[in-house]
Amino acid sequence: MSRAVAIVGSGPSGCYLAQALLKAAPELRLDLVDRLPVPYGLVRYGVAPDHQGTKGVIRQFERLFERQGAGFVGNVAVGEDVGLDDLRAAYDAVVLAAGLSADRTLGIAGETLEGVHRAGRLTRALYEHPDAEPLPELGPRVIIMGNGNVAIDIVRLLAKTPDELAGSDLGPVPSAWLAGSGIEEIEIVGRSPAAAAKFDAVMVKELAKLEGVRIRVLGAGASDDPEGAKKIAALEAIDGHGAGPRRITFRFGLTPMELAGEGGRISEARFQDAQGRAIALPCSAFVTAIGFGAEGVLPRDALIGSAADREAGVLAPGLYATGWFRRGPQGTIPDNRADAQLLATRILADLEAEGTPAQKPGRNAFPAWARAVGYEGWKRIDAAEIAAAPENRCRVKIASRETMLALALQTEECPQ
Ligand SMILES: Cc1cc2nc3c(=O)[nH]c(=O)nc-3n(C[C@H](O)[C@H](O)[C@H](O)COP(=O)(O)OP(=O)(O)OC[C@H]3O[C@@H](n4cnc5c(N)ncnc54)[C@H](O)[C@@H]3O)c2cc1C
């Protein structure tokens, strides 16, 4: 008798877990349920469009559906379209791999001013997420607050020339928006010293390939710690690069105190440096890139009760968590694989320990999933996006949920 497992979320953590489970127990009836009509989470909507190599992991995940027998149930939001308790009743094990999509805020005065934006919202708009808001007007002087890889992604994309985006999957609307942005200055500001910045040195060094910029690094300091020293060396290597029209300035050790403006729009960001001195930087837009938290219909805080739950990924009998949803918003795509291996072993041991209970119906409990998007439906969206690509792009993403659904459900019957 095969057991039924539902994984909520088809991002990297859900896909790695499905791979590990099906490798060890190919007879499992396993479904990846996603609120979007398309799979792969932040690989599609977080990884930058000019980093297609990173998105190559999708080819590995495709084998899950094409060879290992996993099912994709897209366009079904758990907590909205189907209750978590109903899902738990229908499956032997349910795993929450729903990621974290809410932008953290700074908690300072002025964050509601016009011209203050959040990295997750901005990247969702740039990468054409179906729930994205329209792209905002940034004006000539942009400050990015934060020192992680997401902040560097945004700096790089804002600074690239149209030619430098060739081969990416950036769509025509965001491409035109970037080309017409009129940005003259990008300042990237970190609260910590450079040695403690969260970005990878390799991401910083990539900025030295940009043609249209002039880069300067202020106050990078020094470090005895090898990891810190690597970051500082990368910053020193790009300091002074280029003579292009767009200035990129790195600043460190500045605590944001207040955002100020006139007529409801931001015009200045105020900071305090390590010596307690006030520093004001003029700006037309301020983008916070300071991490992510829980949002939406799954009450993460209530579900992940204790630190021990978080550590083990076991929330209740038959209910588990993995990936960013479990750990918080840290770690790269491959980091989710280690999580997956450990959790798969635990889930299989728990299923084994239960002996042979009555067979659970799995997806057969939900006739409404006849309108869900299956893997074949996603492949129709995928094929249409690739076919629409002009010469200098690898695909043109379909941004509208309605268009995706019309394509996906064209000839599809209830996913089996
Ligand atoms: C902007 C950005 C850029 C990044 N760039 C890189 C990079 O270049 N390289 C790298 O290695 N890492 C990168 N990362 C980190 C990487 O994306 C994460 O490590 C990884 O995506 C986490 O995987 P996850 O499966 O836990 O979450 P996600 O990828 O967020 O997947 C969660 C999935 O759950 C679904 N979901 C959410 N709620 C529900 C619900 N209620 N019901 C059903 N489904 C639901 C979502 O639609 C989504 O598909 C980046 C992260 C961000 C935010």
Coordinates of C-alpha atoms and ligand atoms in Angstrom, one line a residue:
M1 CA 0.0 0.0 0.0
S2 CA 1.5 3.3 -1.0
R3 CA 1.5 6.3 1.3
A4 CA 0.5 9.8 0.2
V5 CA 2.6 12.8 0.9
A6 CA 1.7 16.5 0.0
I7 CA 4.4 19.1 -0.1
V8 CA 3.1 22.7 0.1
G9 CA 5.3 24.8 -2.2
S10 CA 7.3 23.7 -5.3
G11 CA 10.3 25.9 -4.7
P12 CA 13.8 24.5 -4.3
S13 CA 13.1 23.1 -0.8
G14 CA 9.9 21.3 -1.9
C15 CA 11.6 19.9 -5.0
Y16 CA 14.7 18.7 -3.2
L17 CA 12.6 17.1 -0.5
A18 CA 10.4 15.4 -3.2
Q19 CA 13.6 14.1 -4.9
A20 CA 15.0 12.7 -1.7
L21 CA 11.6 11.0 -0.7
L22 CA 11.0 9.5 -4.1
K23 CA 14.6 8.3 -4.4
A24 CA 14.3 6.3 -1.2
A25 CA 10.6 5.3 -1.6
P26 CA 9.6 5.4 -5.3
E27 CA 6.2 4.0 -4.5
L28 CA 5.0 7.1 -2.6
R29 CA 2.1 9.1 -4.0
L30 CA 3.6 12.5 -3.8
D31 CA 2.1 15.9 -4.9
L32 CA 3.7 19.3 -4.9
V33 CA 0.9 21.8 -4.3
D34 CA 1.6 25.4 -5.3
R35 CA -0.5 28.6 -5.1
L36 CA 1.0 29.6 -8.5
P37 CA 0.1 28.0 -11.8
V38 CA 3.9 27.6 -12.4
P39 CA 6.5 25.6 -10.3
Y40 CA 9.9 26.3 -8.8
G41 CA 9.2 29.3 -6.5
L42 CA 12.1 31.8 -6.2
V43 CA 14.1 30.1 -9.0
R44 CA 11.6 31.6 -11.3
Y45 CA 10.7 34.7 -9.3
G46 CA 13.7 35.5 -7.2
V47 CA 16.9 34.5 -9.0
A48 CA 17.9 37.4 -11.2
P49 CA 17.0 37.2 -14.9
D50 CA 20.6 37.6 -15.9
H51 CA 21.7 34.6 -13.8
Q52 CA 20.4 31.9 -16.1
G53 CA 23.1 29.5 -15.0
T54 CA 21.6 29.4 -11.5
K55 CA 18.2 28.7 -13.0
G56 CA 19.6 25.6 -14.6
V57 CA 18.7 23.7 -11.5
I58 CA 15.2 23.6 -13.0
R59 CA 16.4 20.9 -15.4
Q60 CA 17.2 18.7 -12.4
F61 CA 13.8 19.4 -10.8
E62 CA 12.0 18.5 -14.1
R63 CA 13.1 14.9 -13.6
L64 CA 10.9 14.8 -10.5
F65 CA 7.8 15.1 -12.6
E66 CA 9.0 13.4 -15.8
R67 CA 10.8 10.4 -14.3
Q68 CA 10.2 10.1 -10.6
G69 CA 6.4 10.3 -10.7
A70 CA 5.8 13.4 -8.6
G71 CA 2.5 15.3 -9.3
F72 CA 2.3 19.1 -9.7
V73 CA -0.9 20.7 -8.4
G74 CA -0.6 24.4 -9.4
N75 CA -3.0 27.3 -8.8
V76 CA -4.1 25.8 -5.4
A77 CA -3.3 27.9 -2.3
V78 CA -3.2 25.9 0.9
G79 CA -5.0 27.9 3.6
E80 CA -7.3 29.5 0.9
D81 CA -8.4 27.0 -1.7
V82 CA -7.9 24.0 0.5
G83 CA -7.6 24.0 4.3
L84 CA -4.4 22.7 5.9
D85 CA -6.5 20.4 8.2
D86 CA -8.3 19.0 5.1
L87 CA -5.0 18.4 3.4
R88 CA -3.6 16.6 6.5
A89 CA -6.7 14.4 6.6
A90 CA -6.2 13.4 3.0
Y91 CA -2.4 12.7 3.1
D92 CA -0.2 10.6 5.5
A93 CA 2.3 13.4 5.7
V94 CA 2.1 17.1 4.8
V95 CA 5.2 19.3 4.5
L96 CA 5.2 23.1 4.5
A97 CA 7.8 24.3 2.0
A98 CA 6.0 27.6 1.3
G99 CA 9.0 30.0 1.6
L100 CA 8.8 33.5 3.1
S101 CA 7.7 36.3 0.8
A102 CA 7.0 39.3 3.0
D103 CA 9.6 42.1 3.0
R104 CA 11.0 43.0 6.4
T105 CA 10.7 46.7 7.3
L106 CA 13.1 49.0 9.0
G107 CA 10.7 50.3 11.6
I108 CA 11.8 53.9 11.2
A109 CA 9.8 57.1 10.5
G110 CA 9.1 57.8 6.8
E111 CA 8.8 54.3 5.5
T112 CA 5.4 55.0 4.1
L113 CA 6.6 57.9 2.0
E114 CA 6.2 57.7 -1.7
G115 CA 9.4 56.5 -3.3
V116 CA 10.2 54.0 -0.5
H117 CA 10.1 50.5 -1.9
R118 CA 10.8 47.0 -0.7
A119 CA 13.2 44.6 -2.5
G120 CA 10.8 41.7 -2.7
R121 CA 8.0 43.8 -4.2
L122 CA 10.4 45.4 -6.6
T123 CA 11.9 42.1 -7.8
R124 CA 8.5 40.5 -8.1
A125 CA 7.5 43.4 -10.4
L126 CA 10.8 43.2 -12.4
Y127 CA 10.5 39.4 -12.7
E128 CA 6.8 39.5 -13.7
H129 CA 5.3 37.6 -10.8
P130 CA 1.5 37.4 -11.5
D131 CA 0.7 39.1 -8.2
A132 CA 3.2 42.0 -8.7
E133 CA 2.4 45.6 -8.4
P134 CA 3.3 48.0 -11.2
L135 CA 6.9 49.1 -11.5
P136 CA 7.5 52.3 -9.7
E137 CA 9.2 55.5 -10.8
L138 CA 12.6 55.6 -9.1
G139 CA 14.0 58.9 -10.3
P140 CA 17.8 59.7 -10.6
R141 CA 19.2 58.9 -7.1
V142 CA 18.4 55.5 -5.6
I143 CA 19.6 54.2 -2.2
I144 CA 19.5 50.5 -1.6
M145 CA 19.5 49.7 2.1
G146 CA 21.0 46.2 2.8
N147 CA 24.1 44.2 2.2
G148 CA 22.9 40.8 1.0
N149 CA 22.9 39.2 -2.4
V150 CA 19.4 40.5 -3.2
A151 CA 20.7 44.1 -2.7
I152 CA 23.6 43.4 -5.1
D153 CA 21.2 41.8 -7.7
I154 CA 19.1 45.0 -7.7
V155 CA 22.2 47.3 -8.0
R156 CA 23.5 45.2 -10.9
L157 CA 20.1 45.2 -12.8
L158 CA 19.6 48.9 -12.3
A159 CA 23.1 49.6 -13.5
K160 CA 23.2 47.4 -16.6
T161 CA 22.9 48.7 -20.1
P162 CA 20.3 47.1 -22.4
D163 CA 23.0 45.2 -24.2
E164 CA 24.2 43.7 -20.9
L165 CA 20.8 42.1 -20.4
A166 CA 21.1 40.1 -23.6
G167 CA 20.4 36.4 -23.0
S168 CA 18.3 37.0 -19.8
D169 CA 14.6 36.4 -19.4
L170 CA 13.8 40.0 -18.4
G171 CA 10.5 40.8 -20.1
P172 CA 9.8 43.7 -22.6
V173 CA 8.0 45.9 -20.0
P174 CA 10.7 45.7 -17.3
S175 CA 13.4 46.0 -20.0
A176 CA 11.8 49.3 -21.3
W177 CA 11.4 50.4 -17.7
L178 CA 15.1 49.9 -16.9
A179 CA 16.2 51.5 -20.2
G180 CA 14.1 54.6 -19.5
S181 CA 14.8 54.8 -15.7
G182 CA 17.2 57.8 -15.9
I183 CA 19.1 56.6 -12.9
E184 CA 22.3 58.5 -12.3
E185 CA 23.4 57.4 -8.9
I186 CA 23.0 54.2 -6.9
E187 CA 24.1 54.1 -3.3
I188 CA 24.2 50.7 -1.5
V189 CA 24.2 51.2 2.2
G190 CA 25.0 48.6 4.9
R191 CA 24.2 48.9 8.6
S192 CA 27.2 46.5 9.4
P193 CA 30.8 47.0 8.6
A194 CA 31.9 45.6 5.2
A195 CA 33.5 42.6 6.8
A196 CA 30.2 41.5 8.2
A197 CA 28.2 42.1 5.0
K198 CA 26.0 39.2 3.9
F199 CA 26.8 39.3 0.2
D200 CA 29.1 36.9 -1.5
A201 CA 32.4 38.2 -2.8
V202 CA 31.7 36.7 -6.2
M203 CA 28.6 38.8 -6.5
V204 CA 30.5 42.0 -5.8
K205 CA 33.3 41.1 -8.3
E206 CA 30.7 40.7 -11.0
L207 CA 29.9 44.4 -10.8
A208 CA 33.4 45.1 -12.3
K209 CA 32.1 43.6 -15.6
L210 CA 29.6 46.5 -16.0
E211 CA 30.4 49.0 -18.7
G212 CA 28.2 52.0 -17.9
V213 CA 29.3 52.6 -14.3
R214 CA 31.8 54.3 -12.0
I215 CA 32.2 52.5 -8.7
R216 CA 33.5 53.8 -5.4
V217 CA 33.7 52.1 -2.1
L218 CA 33.7 54.2 1.1
G219 CA 34.8 52.9 4.5
A220 CA 35.3 49.2 3.8
G221 CA 37.9 49.0 6.6
A222 CA 39.9 45.9 7.3
S223 CA 39.3 42.5 8.9
D224 CA 41.4 39.6 10.5
D225 CA 38.6 37.2 9.8
P226 CA 39.2 35.3 6.5
E227 CA 35.6 35.5 5.4
G228 CA 35.5 39.3 6.1
A229 CA 38.8 39.8 4.5
K230 CA 37.5 38.1 1.3
K231 CA 34.6 40.5 1.1
I232 CA 36.9 43.5 1.7
A233 CA 39.3 42.3 -1.0
A234 CA 36.4 42.0 -3.5
L235 CA 35.3 45.6 -2.6
E236 CA 38.8 46.9 -3.0
A237 CA 39.0 45.1 -6.4
I238 CA 36.0 47.0 -7.8
D239 CA 36.8 50.4 -6.1
G240 CA 37.5 52.9 -8.9
H241 CA 36.2 50.6 -11.7
G242 CA 34.8 52.3 -14.8
A243 CA 34.2 55.7 -16.1
G244 CA 30.6 55.3 -17.2
P245 CA 27.7 57.7 -16.5
R246 CA 26.1 55.8 -13.6
R247 CA 27.8 56.1 -10.2
I248 CA 27.6 53.2 -7.8
T249 CA 28.7 54.0 -4.2
F250 CA 29.1 51.5 -1.4
R251 CA 28.8 52.7 2.2
F252 CA 29.0 50.7 5.4
G253 CA 28.3 51.1 9.1
L254 CA 25.4 53.4 8.7
T255 CA 22.3 52.9 10.9
P256 CA 19.1 54.2 9.2
M257 CA 17.3 56.7 11.5
E258 CA 14.6 58.4 9.5
L259 CA 13.4 58.9 5.9
A260 CA 12.3 62.4 5.2
G261 CA 10.6 64.2 2.3
E262 CA 8.3 66.9 1.1
G263 CA 4.8 66.6 -0.3
G264 CA 4.7 63.0 0.8
R265 CA 7.6 61.9 -1.3
I266 CA 11.1 60.9 -0.1
S267 CA 14.0 63.3 -0.7
E268 CA 16.5 62.4 2.0
A269 CA 17.6 59.3 4.1
R270 CA 19.1 60.1 7.5
F271 CA 21.7 57.7 9.1
Q272 CA 24.0 57.6 12.1
D273 CA 27.5 56.3 11.7
A274 CA 29.5 54.2 14.1
Q275 CA 30.8 57.4 15.9
G276 CA 27.2 58.6 16.4
R277 CA 27.5 61.3 13.7
A278 CA 24.4 62.2 11.6
I279 CA 24.7 61.6 7.9
A280 CA 22.0 62.6 5.4
L281 CA 22.0 61.3 1.8
P282 CA 19.7 62.9 -0.8
C283 CA 17.6 60.4 -2.8
S284 CA 14.6 60.1 -5.1
A285 CA 13.9 56.5 -4.1
F286 CA 14.9 54.3 -1.2
V287 CA 14.8 50.5 -1.5
T288 CA 14.9 48.3 1.6
A289 CA 16.6 44.9 1.0
I290 CA 16.8 43.6 4.5
G291 CA 15.3 40.2 4.4
F292 CA 12.0 38.4 4.4
G293 CA 9.3 37.2 6.8
A294 CA 6.1 35.3 6.8
E295 CA 3.0 36.5 5.0
G296 CA -0.2 35.1 3.8
V297 CA -2.5 32.4 4.7
L298 CA -0.3 29.9 6.5
P299 CA 0.2 31.1 10.1
R300 CA 3.9 30.3 10.4
D301 CA 4.5 31.6 13.9
A302 CA 1.7 29.6 15.3
L303 CA 2.7 26.5 13.3
I304 CA 6.4 26.6 14.1
G305 CA 6.0 26.9 17.9
S306 CA 9.4 26.3 19.5
A307 CA 13.0 26.5 18.6
A308 CA 13.1 22.7 18.8
D309 CA 10.3 22.4 16.2
R310 CA 12.2 24.7 14.0
E311 CA 15.4 22.7 14.4
A312 CA 13.8 19.3 13.7
G313 CA 11.2 20.5 11.0
V314 CA 8.6 18.4 12.8
L315 CA 5.5 20.5 13.8
A316 CA 3.0 17.8 14.8
P317 CA 2.4 14.2 13.9
G318 CA 2.4 14.0 10.1
L319 CA 3.1 17.8 9.7
Y320 CA 6.6 19.0 8.8
A321 CA 8.4 22.2 7.6
T322 CA 11.4 22.7 5.4
G323 CA 13.4 25.3 3.4
W324 CA 13.0 29.0 4.1
F325 CA 9.6 28.4 5.8
R326 CA 11.4 26.3 8.4
R327 CA 14.8 28.1 8.7
G328 CA 14.0 31.7 8.0
P329 CA 15.1 33.6 5.0
Q330 CA 18.7 32.4 4.9
G331 CA 20.6 30.2 2.5
T332 CA 21.0 29.6 -1.2
I333 CA 19.2 27.1 -3.4
P334 CA 21.7 24.3 -2.7
D335 CA 21.5 24.9 1.0
N336 CA 17.9 23.6 0.9
R337 CA 19.2 20.2 -0.2
A338 CA 20.8 19.3 3.1
D339 CA 17.5 20.1 4.9
A340 CA 15.7 17.9 2.4
Q341 CA 17.9 14.8 3.0
L342 CA 17.5 15.0 6.8
L343 CA 13.8 15.6 6.7
A344 CA 13.1 12.8 4.1
T345 CA 14.8 10.3 6.4
R346 CA 12.7 11.5 9.3
I347 CA 9.4 11.4 7.4
L348 CA 10.1 7.9 6.0
A349 CA 11.0 6.7 9.5
D350 CA 7.7 8.2 10.9
L351 CA 5.7 6.5 8.1
E352 CA 7.3 3.2 8.7
A353 CA 6.7 3.5 12.5
E354 CA 2.9 3.9 11.8
G355 CA 2.7 0.4 10.4
T356 CA -0.1 -0.1 7.9
P357 CA -2.9 2.3 8.6
A358 CA -6.0 2.6 6.2
Q359 CA -5.1 4.0 2.8
K360 CA -5.5 7.8 2.6
P361 CA -7.0 9.2 -0.5
G362 CA -4.4 11.8 -1.3
R363 CA -5.4 14.1 -4.2
N364 CA -8.6 12.0 -4.9
A365 CA -10.1 13.7 -1.8
F366 CA -10.2 17.0 -3.9
P367 CA -12.4 16.8 -7.0
A368 CA -12.0 20.6 -7.3
W369 CA -8.4 19.9 -8.3
A370 CA -9.8 19.1 -11.7
R371 CA -9.2 22.8 -12.3
A372 CA -5.7 22.7 -11.0
V373 CA -2.7 23.1 -13.2
G374 CA -0.8 19.9 -13.7
Y375 CA 2.8 19.4 -14.9
E376 CA 1.6 19.1 -18.6
G377 CA -0.2 22.4 -18.2
W378 CA 2.9 24.1 -16.9
K379 CA 4.9 22.7 -19.8
R380 CA 2.5 24.4 -22.2
I381 CA 3.1 27.7 -20.4
D382 CA 6.9 27.0 -20.6
A383 CA 6.8 26.2 -24.3
A384 CA 4.8 29.3 -25.1
E385 CA 7.2 31.5 -23.2
I386 CA 10.3 30.0 -24.9
A387 CA 8.6 30.2 -28.3
A388 CA 7.9 33.9 -27.8
A389 CA 11.5 34.9 -27.0
P390 CA 13.1 37.5 -29.2
E391 CA 16.7 37.0 -30.3
N392 CA 18.3 38.6 -27.2
R393 CA 16.1 36.9 -24.6
C394 CA 15.8 33.2 -23.6
R395 CA 12.1 33.4 -22.8
V396 CA 9.3 36.0 -22.4
K397 CA 7.5 35.2 -19.1
I398 CA 3.7 35.3 -19.2
A399 CA 2.8 37.7 -16.3
S400 CA -0.9 37.3 -16.3
R401 CA -2.4 34.5 -14.2
E402 CA -5.5 34.4 -16.6
T403 CA -3.3 33.9 -19.7
M404 CA -1.3 31.2 -17.9
L405 CA -4.5 29.4 -16.9
A406 CA -6.0 29.7 -20.3
L407 CA -2.8 28.0 -21.8
A408 CA -2.4 25.5 -19.1
L409 CA -5.9 24.2 -18.9
Q410 CA -6.4 24.2 -22.7
T411 CA -6.8 20.5 -23.2
E412 CA -6.0 19.3 -19.7
E413 CA -8.3 17.1 -17.7
C414 CA -8.1 16.4 -14.0
P415 CA -4.4 15.7 -13.2
Q416 CA -4.0 12.0 -12.5
Ligands
LIG1 C1 15.2 38.0 -4.6 C2 15.9 36.7 -4.3 C3 17.0 36.3 -5.1 C4 17.7 35.1 -4.8 N1 18.7 34.7 -5.7 C5 19.4 33.5 -5.4 C6 20.4 33.1 -6.3 O1 20.8 33.8 -7.3 N2 21.1 31.9 -6.0 C7 20.7 31.1 -4.9 O2 21.3 30.1 -4.7 N3 19.7 31.5 -4.1 C8 19.0 32.7 -4.3 N4 18.0 33.1 -3.5 C9 17.7 32.2 -2.3 C10 16.8 31.0 -2.8 O3 15.8 31.6 -3.7 C11 16.1 30.3 -1.6 O4 17.2 29.6 -0.9 C12 15.1 29.3 -2.0 O5 14.2 29.8 -3.0 C13 14.2 28.9 -0.8 O6 13.4 27.8 -1.3 P1 12.0 27.5 -0.7 O7 11.5 26.4 -1.5 O8 12.1 27.4 0.8 O9 11.1 28.9 -0.9 P2 10.5 29.5 -2.3 O10 11.5 29.4 -3.4 O11 10.0 30.8 -1.9 O12 9.3 28.5 -2.7 C14 8.1 28.6 -2.0 C15 6.9 28.1 -2.8 O13 5.7 28.0 -2.0 C16 4.6 28.5 -2.7 N5 3.6 28.8 -1.7 C17 3.6 29.8 -0.8 N6 2.5 29.9 -0.1 C18 1.8 28.8 -0.5 C19 0.5 28.3 -0.1 N7 -0.2 28.9 0.9 N8 0.0 27.3 -0.8 C20 0.7 26.7 -1.8 N9 1.9 27.1 -2.2 C21 2.4 28.2 -1.6 C22 5.2 29.7 -3.5 O14 4.3 30.0 -4.6 C23 6.5 29.1 -3.9 O15 6.5 28.4 -5.2 C24 17.3 34.3 -3.7 C25 16.3 34.7 -2.9 C26 15.6 35.9 -3.2 C27 14.4 36.3 -2.3

